[in-house]
PDB file of C-alpha atoms in Angstrom:
ATOM      1  CA  LEU R   1      -0.219   0.143   0.137  1.00  0.00           C
ATOM      2  CA  GLN R   2       0.856   3.802  -0.701  1.00  0.00           C
ATOM      3  CA  PHE R   3      -0.071   6.558   0.978  1.00  0.00           C
ATOM      4  CA  VAL R   4      -0.113  10.264   1.057  1.00  0.00           C
ATOM      5  CA  ASP R   5      -0.067  12.090   4.204  1.00  0.00           C
ATOM      6  CA  ILE R   6      -1.937  15.376   3.480  1.00  0.00           C
ATOM      7  CA  GLY R   7      -1.864  17.193   7.234  1.00  0.00           C
ATOM      8  CA  ALA R   8       1.580  16.162   8.786  1.00  0.00           C
ATOM      9  CA  ASN R   9       2.048  18.636  12.256  1.00  0.00           C
ATOM     10  CA  LEU R  10       4.942  17.931  12.355  1.00  0.00           C
ATOM     11  CA  LEU R  11       6.210  21.937  12.683  1.00  0.00           C
ATOM     12  CA  ASP R  12       6.645  21.246  16.882  1.00  0.00           C
ATOM     13  CA  ASP R  13      10.141  22.204  18.032  1.00  0.00           C
ATOM     14  CA  ARG R  14       9.339  18.629  19.224  1.00  0.00           C
ATOM     15  CA  TYR R  15      10.611  17.274  16.041  1.00  0.00           C
ATOM     16  CA  ILE R  16      12.624  20.388  15.215  1.00  0.00           C
ATOM     17  CA  ARG R  17      14.852  21.123  18.016  1.00  0.00           C
ATOM     18  CA  GLY R  18      13.933  18.084  20.564  1.00  0.00           C
ATOM     19  CA  GLU R  19      11.900  20.843  22.855  1.00  0.00           C
ATOM     20  CA  TYR R  20       9.318  20.352  25.323  1.00  0.00           C
ATOM     21  CA  HIS R  21       8.310  23.454  26.756  1.00  0.00           C
ATOM     22  CA  GLY R  22      11.410  24.951  26.143  1.00  0.00           C
ATOM     23  CA  LYS R  23      13.978  22.324  27.146  1.00  0.00           C
ATOM     24  CA  GLN R  24      15.636  19.846  25.146  1.00  0.00           C
ATOM     25  CA  ARG R  25      15.007  16.428  26.113  1.00  0.00           C
ATOM     26  CA  HIS R  26      16.331  14.777  23.096  1.00  0.00           C
ATOM     27  CA  GLU R  27      18.035  15.506  19.380  1.00  0.00           C
ATOM     28  CA  PRO R  28      15.775  16.576  16.847  1.00  0.00           C
ATOM     29  CA  ASP R  29      13.998  13.619  15.374  1.00  0.00           C
ATOM     30  CA  PHE R  30      12.004  15.553  12.505  1.00  0.00           C
ATOM     31  CA  GLU R  31      14.139  13.128   9.789  1.00  0.00           C
ATOM     32  CA  GLN R  32      13.822  10.098  11.613  1.00  0.00           C
ATOM     33  CA  VAL R  33      10.327  10.400  11.289  1.00  0.00           C
ATOM     34  CA  LEU R  34      10.261  11.250   7.382  1.00  0.00           C
ATOM     35  CA  GLU R  35      12.220   7.840   7.197  1.00  0.00           C
ATOM     36  CA  ARG R  36       9.669   5.522   8.902  1.00  0.00           C
ATOM     37  CA  ALA R  37       6.830   7.303   7.276  1.00  0.00           C
ATOM     38  CA  SER R  38       8.576   6.192   3.410  1.00  0.00           C
ATOM     39  CA  THR R  39       9.041   3.208   5.051  1.00  0.00           C
ATOM     40  CA  ASN R  40       6.089   2.652   5.856  1.00  0.00           C
ATOM     41  CA  GLY R  41       4.389   3.543   2.619  1.00  0.00           C
ATOM     42  CA  VAL R  42       3.785   7.145   2.858  1.00  0.00           C
ATOM     43  CA  THR R  43       4.902   8.437  -0.386  1.00  0.00           C
ATOM     44  CA  HIS R  44       4.117  12.249   0.323  1.00  0.00           C
ATOM     45  CA  LEU R  45       3.775  14.197   3.096  1.00  0.00           C
ATOM     46  CA  ILE R  46       2.343  17.613   3.499  1.00  0.00           C
ATOM     47  CA  LEU R  47       3.256  19.507   6.851  1.00  0.00           C
ATOM     48  CA  THR R  48       0.281  21.819   7.821  1.00  0.00           C
ATOM     49  CA  ALA R  49       0.889  25.183   9.240  1.00  0.00           C
ATOM     50  CA  GLY R  50      -1.453  27.150  10.956  1.00  0.00           C
ATOM     51  CA  THR R  51       0.544  30.111  12.354  1.00  0.00           C
ATOM     52  CA  LEU R  52       2.399  32.957  10.277  1.00  0.00           C
ATOM     53  CA  ASN R  53       5.130  31.637  12.008  1.00  0.00           C
ATOM     54  CA  GLU R  54       4.632  28.094  11.099  1.00  0.00           C
ATOM     55  CA  SER R  55       4.217  28.535   8.046  1.00  0.00           C
ATOM     56  CA  GLN R  56       7.521  30.639   7.589  1.00  0.00           C
ATOM     57  CA  ARG R  57       8.675  27.655   9.341  1.00  0.00           C
ATOM     58  CA  ALA R  58       7.377  25.277   6.987  1.00  0.00           C
ATOM     59  CA  VAL R  59       9.038  26.974   4.146  1.00  0.00           C
ATOM     60  CA  GLN R  60      12.476  26.876   5.449  1.00  0.00           C
ATOM     61  CA  VAL R  61      12.255  22.649   6.860  1.00  0.00           C
ATOM     62  CA  VAL R  62      10.974  21.831   3.376  1.00  0.00           C
ATOM     63  CA  ARG R  63      13.716  23.341   1.844  1.00  0.00           C
ATOM     64  CA  ASP R  64      16.385  22.094   4.350  1.00  0.00           C
ATOM     65  CA  TRP R  65      15.374  19.124   3.721  1.00  0.00           C
ATOM     66  CA  ARG R  66      14.822  18.962  -0.227  1.00  0.00           C
ATOM     67  CA  GLU R  67      18.757  20.260  -0.567  1.00  0.00           C
ATOM     68  CA  LYS R  68      19.712  17.842   1.599  1.00  0.00           C
ATOM     69  CA  GLN R  69      18.095  14.765  -0.299  1.00  0.00           C
ATOM     70  CA  GLN R  70      19.360  16.412  -3.132  1.00  0.00           C
ATOM     71  CA  GLN R  71      23.248  15.925  -1.693  1.00  0.00           C
ATOM     72  CA  GLN R  72      22.173  12.746  -0.393  1.00  0.00           C
ATOM     73  CA  GLN R  73      20.927  11.846  -3.951  1.00  0.00           C
ATOM     74  CA  GLN R  74      24.288  12.007  -5.236  1.00  0.00           C
ATOM     75  CA  GLU R  75      24.875   8.845  -2.503  1.00  0.00           C
ATOM     76  CA  GLU R  76      22.463   6.925  -3.397  1.00  0.00           C
ATOM     77  CA  GLU R  77      20.765   7.893  -0.193  1.00  0.00           C
ATOM     78  CA  SER R  78      18.249  10.014  -0.329  1.00  0.00           C
ATOM     79  CA  LEU R  79      14.157   8.315   0.634  1.00  0.00           C
ATOM     80  CA  PRO R  80      11.687   8.337  -2.526  1.00  0.00           C
ATOM     81  CA  LEU R  81       9.557  10.794  -0.405  1.00  0.00           C
ATOM     82  CA  PHE R  82       7.635  14.304  -1.581  1.00  0.00           C
ATOM     83  CA  LEU R  83       7.811  17.565   1.041  1.00  0.00           C
ATOM     84  CA  GLY R  84       5.532  19.585   0.381  1.00  0.00           C
ATOM     85  CA  CYS R  85       3.720  22.335   2.864  1.00  0.00           C
ATOM     86  CA  THR R  86       0.643  24.782   3.206  1.00  0.00           C
ATOM     87  CA  VAL R  87       0.848  28.229   4.270  1.00  0.00           C
ATOM     88  CA  GLY R  88      -2.013  29.900   6.346  1.00  0.00           C
ATOM     89  CA  VAL R  89      -3.876  30.755   9.656  1.00  0.00           C
ATOM     90  CA  HIS R  90      -5.453  27.906  11.073  1.00  0.00           C
ATOM     91  CA  PRO R  91      -9.756  29.546  12.776  1.00  0.00           C
ATOM     92  CA  THR R  92      -8.547  28.934  15.955  1.00  0.00           C
ATOM     93  CA  ARG R  93      -5.620  30.898  15.798  1.00  0.00           C
ATOM     94  CA  CYS R  94      -6.950  33.422  14.091  1.00  0.00           C
ATOM     95  CA  GLN R  95      -7.376  36.272  16.876  1.00  0.00           C
ATOM     96  CA  GLN R  96      -4.097  34.992  18.258  1.00  0.00           C
ATOM     97  CA  GLU R  97      -2.441  35.925  14.789  1.00  0.00           C
ATOM     98  CA  PHE R  98      -4.854  39.282  13.477  1.00  0.00           C
ATOM     99  CA  VAL R  99      -5.806  40.460  16.786  1.00  0.00           C
ATOM    100  CA  ASP R 100      -3.878  39.917  20.029  1.00  0.00           C
ATOM    101  CA  ASN R 101      -1.026  39.908  18.299  1.00  0.00           C
ATOM    102  CA  ASP R 102       1.031  42.531  19.994  1.00  0.00           C
ATOM    103  CA  GLY R 103      -0.774  45.248  18.454  1.00  0.00           C
ATOM    104  CA  ALA R 104       0.346  43.762  14.640  1.00  0.00           C
ATOM    105  CA  ASP R 105      -2.244  45.888  11.657  1.00  0.00           C
ATOM    106  CA  PRO R 106      -3.986  42.255  10.239  1.00  0.00           C
ATOM    107  CA  ASP R 107      -3.055  43.531   6.696  1.00  0.00           C
ATOM    108  CA  ARG R 108       0.605  43.462   7.540  1.00  0.00           C
ATOM    109  CA  VAL R 109       0.073  39.374   8.679  1.00  0.00           C
ATOM    110  CA  LEU R 110      -1.807  38.764   5.843  1.00  0.00           C
ATOM    111  CA  GLU R 111       0.810  40.617   3.768  1.00  0.00           C
ATOM    112  CA  GLU R 112       3.248  38.182   4.905  1.00  0.00           C
ATOM    113  CA  LEU R 113       1.283  35.448   4.447  1.00  0.00           C
ATOM    114  CA  LEU R 114       0.912  36.610   0.791  1.00  0.00           C
ATOM    115  CA  GLN R 115       4.599  36.832   0.119  1.00  0.00           C
ATOM    116  CA  ILE R 116       5.360  33.196   2.451  1.00  0.00           C
ATOM    117  CA  VAL R 117       3.399  32.014  -0.779  1.00  0.00           C
ATOM    118  CA  GLN R 118       4.359  33.936  -3.261  1.00  0.00           C
ATOM    119  CA  ASP R 119       8.369  32.829  -2.424  1.00  0.00           C
ATOM    120  CA  GLY R 120       7.386  29.102  -1.496  1.00  0.00           C
ATOM    121  CA  VAL R 121       5.699  28.459  -5.550  1.00  0.00           C
ATOM    122  CA  THR R 122       8.285  28.987  -6.851  1.00  0.00           C
ATOM    123  CA  ASP R 123       9.991  25.818  -6.335  1.00  0.00           C
ATOM    124  CA  GLY R 124       7.059  23.902  -5.656  1.00  0.00           C
ATOM    125  CA  CYS R 125       7.585  23.804  -2.108  1.00  0.00           C
ATOM    126  CA  VAL R 126       4.412  25.292  -0.850  1.00  0.00           C
ATOM    127  CA  VAL R 127       1.256  22.991  -2.293  1.00  0.00           C
ATOM    128  CA  ALA R 128      -1.747  24.444  -0.836  1.00  0.00           C
ATOM    129  CA  ILE R 129      -3.199  27.295   1.196  1.00  0.00           C
ATOM    130  CA  GLY R 130      -4.379  26.235   5.078  1.00  0.00           C
ATOM    131  CA  GLU R 131      -4.900  25.237   6.990  1.00  0.00           C
ATOM    132  CA  ILE R 132      -7.918  27.599   6.891  1.00  0.00           C
ATOM    133  CA  GLY R 133     -11.438  27.269   7.972  1.00  0.00           C
ATOM    134  CA  LEU R 134     -14.081  27.877  10.440  1.00  0.00           C
ATOM    135  CA  ASP R 135     -14.314  26.095  13.890  1.00  0.00           C
ATOM    136  CA  TYR R 136     -16.999  26.418  16.721  1.00  0.00           C
ATOM    137  CA  ASP R 137     -15.554  23.378  19.188  1.00  0.00           C
ATOM    138  CA  ARG R 138     -12.981  25.641  20.257  1.00  0.00           C
ATOM    139  CA  LEU R 139     -15.163  29.385  20.651  1.00  0.00           C
ATOM    140  CA  GLU R 140     -12.705  29.916  23.351  1.00  0.00           C
ATOM    141  CA  PHE R 141      -9.611  30.607  21.156  1.00  0.00           C
ATOM    142  CA  SER R 142     -10.996  32.005  18.868  1.00  0.00           C
ATOM    143  CA  PRO R 143     -14.553  33.676  18.514  1.00  0.00           C
ATOM    144  CA  LYS R 144     -17.147  33.182  15.300  1.00  0.00           C
ATOM    145  CA  ASP R 145     -16.790  36.548  14.202  1.00  0.00           C
ATOM    146  CA  VAL R 146     -13.071  36.932  13.885  1.00  0.00           C
ATOM    147  CA  GLN R 147     -13.063  33.334  12.500  1.00  0.00           C
ATOM    148  CA  HIS R 148     -15.507  34.317   9.679  1.00  0.00           C
ATOM    149  CA  GLU R 149     -13.503  37.653   8.837  1.00  0.00           C
ATOM    150  CA  PHE R 150     -10.238  35.943   8.808  1.00  0.00           C
ATOM    151  CA  LEU R 151     -11.354  33.147   6.697  1.00  0.00           C
ATOM    152  CA  LYS R 152     -12.767  35.551   4.496  1.00  0.00           C
ATOM    153  CA  ARG R 153      -9.437  38.067   3.957  1.00  0.00           C
ATOM    154  CA  GLN R 154      -7.164  34.608   3.265  1.00  0.00           C
ATOM    155  CA  LEU R 155      -9.868  33.939   0.576  1.00  0.00           C
ATOM    156  CA  GLU R 156      -9.681  37.468  -0.812  1.00  0.00           C
ATOM    157  CA  THR R 157      -5.361  37.641  -0.634  1.00  0.00           C
ATOM    158  CA  PHE R 158      -4.467  34.523  -1.538  1.00  0.00           C
ATOM    159  CA  LEU R 159      -7.348  33.397  -4.074  1.00  0.00           C
ATOM    160  CA  GLY R 160      -8.841  37.117  -4.699  1.00  0.00           C
ATOM    161  CA  ALA R 161      -5.908  38.775  -5.457  1.00  0.00           C
ATOM    162  CA  ALA R 162      -2.979  36.385  -5.802  1.00  0.00           C
ATOM    163  CA  SER R 163      -1.020  35.874  -8.815  1.00  0.00           C
ATOM    164  CA  PRO R 164      -2.071  32.889 -10.892  1.00  0.00           C
ATOM    165  CA  GLN R 165       0.100  30.329  -9.915  1.00  0.00           C
ATOM    166  CA  VAL R 166      -1.302  31.027  -6.621  1.00  0.00           C
ATOM    167  CA  ALA R 167      -4.638  31.395  -6.980  1.00  0.00           C
ATOM    168  CA  SER R 168      -4.570  27.563  -8.463  1.00  0.00           C
ATOM    169  CA  LEU R 169      -3.367  26.613  -5.181  1.00  0.00           C
ATOM    170  CA  PRO R 170      -5.888  24.027  -3.111  1.00  0.00           C
ATOM    171  CA  LEU R 171      -7.842  24.432  -0.071  1.00  0.00           C
ATOM    172  CA  PHE R 172      -6.897  22.537   3.087  1.00  0.00           C
ATOM    173  CA  LEU R 173      -9.946  23.189   4.976  1.00  0.00           C
ATOM    174  CA  HIS R 174     -11.217  22.721   8.346  1.00  0.00           C
ATOM    175  CA  ASN R 175     -15.080  22.326   9.038  1.00  0.00           C
ATOM    176  CA  ARG R 176     -15.860  21.209  12.452  1.00  0.00           C
ATOM    177  CA  SER R 177     -19.286  21.874  14.026  1.00  0.00           C
ATOM    178  CA  VAL R 178     -19.901  24.588  12.008  1.00  0.00           C
ATOM    179  CA  GLY R 179     -22.525  23.226  10.012  1.00  0.00           C
ATOM    180  CA  GLY R 180     -23.325  24.937   6.461  1.00  0.00           C
ATOM    181  CA  ASP R 181     -21.823  28.189   7.262  1.00  0.00           C
ATOM    182  CA  LEU R 182     -18.275  27.257   5.970  1.00  0.00           C
ATOM    183  CA  LEU R 183     -19.952  26.000   2.633  1.00  0.00           C
ATOM    184  CA  ASN R 184     -22.095  28.903   2.670  1.00  0.00           C
ATOM    185  CA  VAL R 185     -18.430  30.949   3.174  1.00  0.00           C
ATOM    186  CA  LEU R 186     -17.071  29.798   0.257  1.00  0.00           C
ATOM    187  CA  GLN R 187     -19.664  29.991  -1.997  1.00  0.00           C
ATOM    188  CA  ASN R 188     -20.396  33.241  -1.306  1.00  0.00           C
ATOM    189  CA  PHE R 189     -16.726  34.502  -2.017  1.00  0.00           C
ATOM    190  CA  MET R 190     -16.772  32.251  -5.465  1.00  0.00           C
ATOM    191  CA  ASN R 191     -20.143  34.443  -6.603  1.00  0.00           C
ATOM    192  CA  SER R 192     -18.066  37.755  -5.258  1.00  0.00           C
ATOM    193  CA  HIS R 193     -15.664  36.861  -8.108  1.00  0.00           C
ATOM    194  CA  ASN R 194     -18.462  35.802 -10.320  1.00  0.00           C
ATOM    195  CA  ASN R 195     -17.441  32.088 -10.687  1.00  0.00           C
ATOM    196  CA  ALA R 196     -14.092  33.418 -12.250  1.00  0.00           C
ATOM    197  CA  THR R 197     -12.394  31.856  -9.217  1.00  0.00           C
ATOM    198  CA  LYS R 198     -12.689  27.860  -9.022  1.00  0.00           C
ATOM    199  CA  LEU R 199     -12.248  25.932  -5.383  1.00  0.00           C
ATOM    200  CA  ARG R 200     -10.627  22.879  -4.739  1.00  0.00           C
ATOM    201  CA  GLY R 201      -9.185  20.830  -2.177  1.00  0.00           C
ATOM    202  CA  VAL R 202      -9.889  18.807   1.228  1.00  0.00           C
ATOM    203  CA  VAL R 203     -11.844  19.533   4.005  1.00  0.00           C
ATOM    204  CA  HIS R 204      -9.973  18.233   7.147  1.00  0.00           C
ATOM    205  CA  SER R 205     -12.123  17.608  10.546  1.00  0.00           C
ATOM    206  CA  PHE R 206     -15.177  16.877   8.892  1.00  0.00           C
ATOM    207  CA  ASP R 207     -18.158  16.009  11.318  1.00  0.00           C
ATOM    208  CA  ASP R 208     -21.082  16.641   9.819  1.00  0.00           C
ATOM    209  CA  THR R 209     -23.556  14.555   7.309  1.00  0.00           C
ATOM    210  CA  LEU R 210     -22.993  13.331   3.874  1.00  0.00           C
ATOM    211  CA  GLU R 211     -25.647  15.286   2.469  1.00  0.00           C
ATOM    212  CA  LEU R 212     -23.686  18.728   3.224  1.00  0.00           C
TER     213      LEU R 212
END
């Protein structure tokens, strides 16, 4: 069997630096995780970002790993594994990233995210926009109105005004306990652009009905 892991949460310091709560506990084991994945049939693995910093880190991690793989390929030691990443702000992190971010201007955060995507698509490191969406199970982290505002603004930033190369990226969407709200946001976005923007992607954490 072969597998594609489209939502790998491996950007935590526990993997990248071997740190737990700011203290070094072991050697970084990110590469060992990828080796085990490849050994067990994973052919493609997508690192999932959920904040601005994670988005920056994701692109750099992918680039560093690919560069090392190119070097090892010459020695016939590279892994038969594609590694890419997403860029975006998770719905439960919208309050943190756009509102409580030490007075940071949300427009500046969105512009930085767009710059990361535009840079990342040049060499294929960024393969999707995400993880973005809505989550009503954890409103203590980010209220509905904030989630809705910055889901819409991320869609506009990445798909509405970006380059065709960025706008054509698939979406990695989050949908938890929101009924038809996420679908409505996506439909309204398409309608506002006269259906000129074709949306595609996958929905993560979906917990609704087959009909929806």
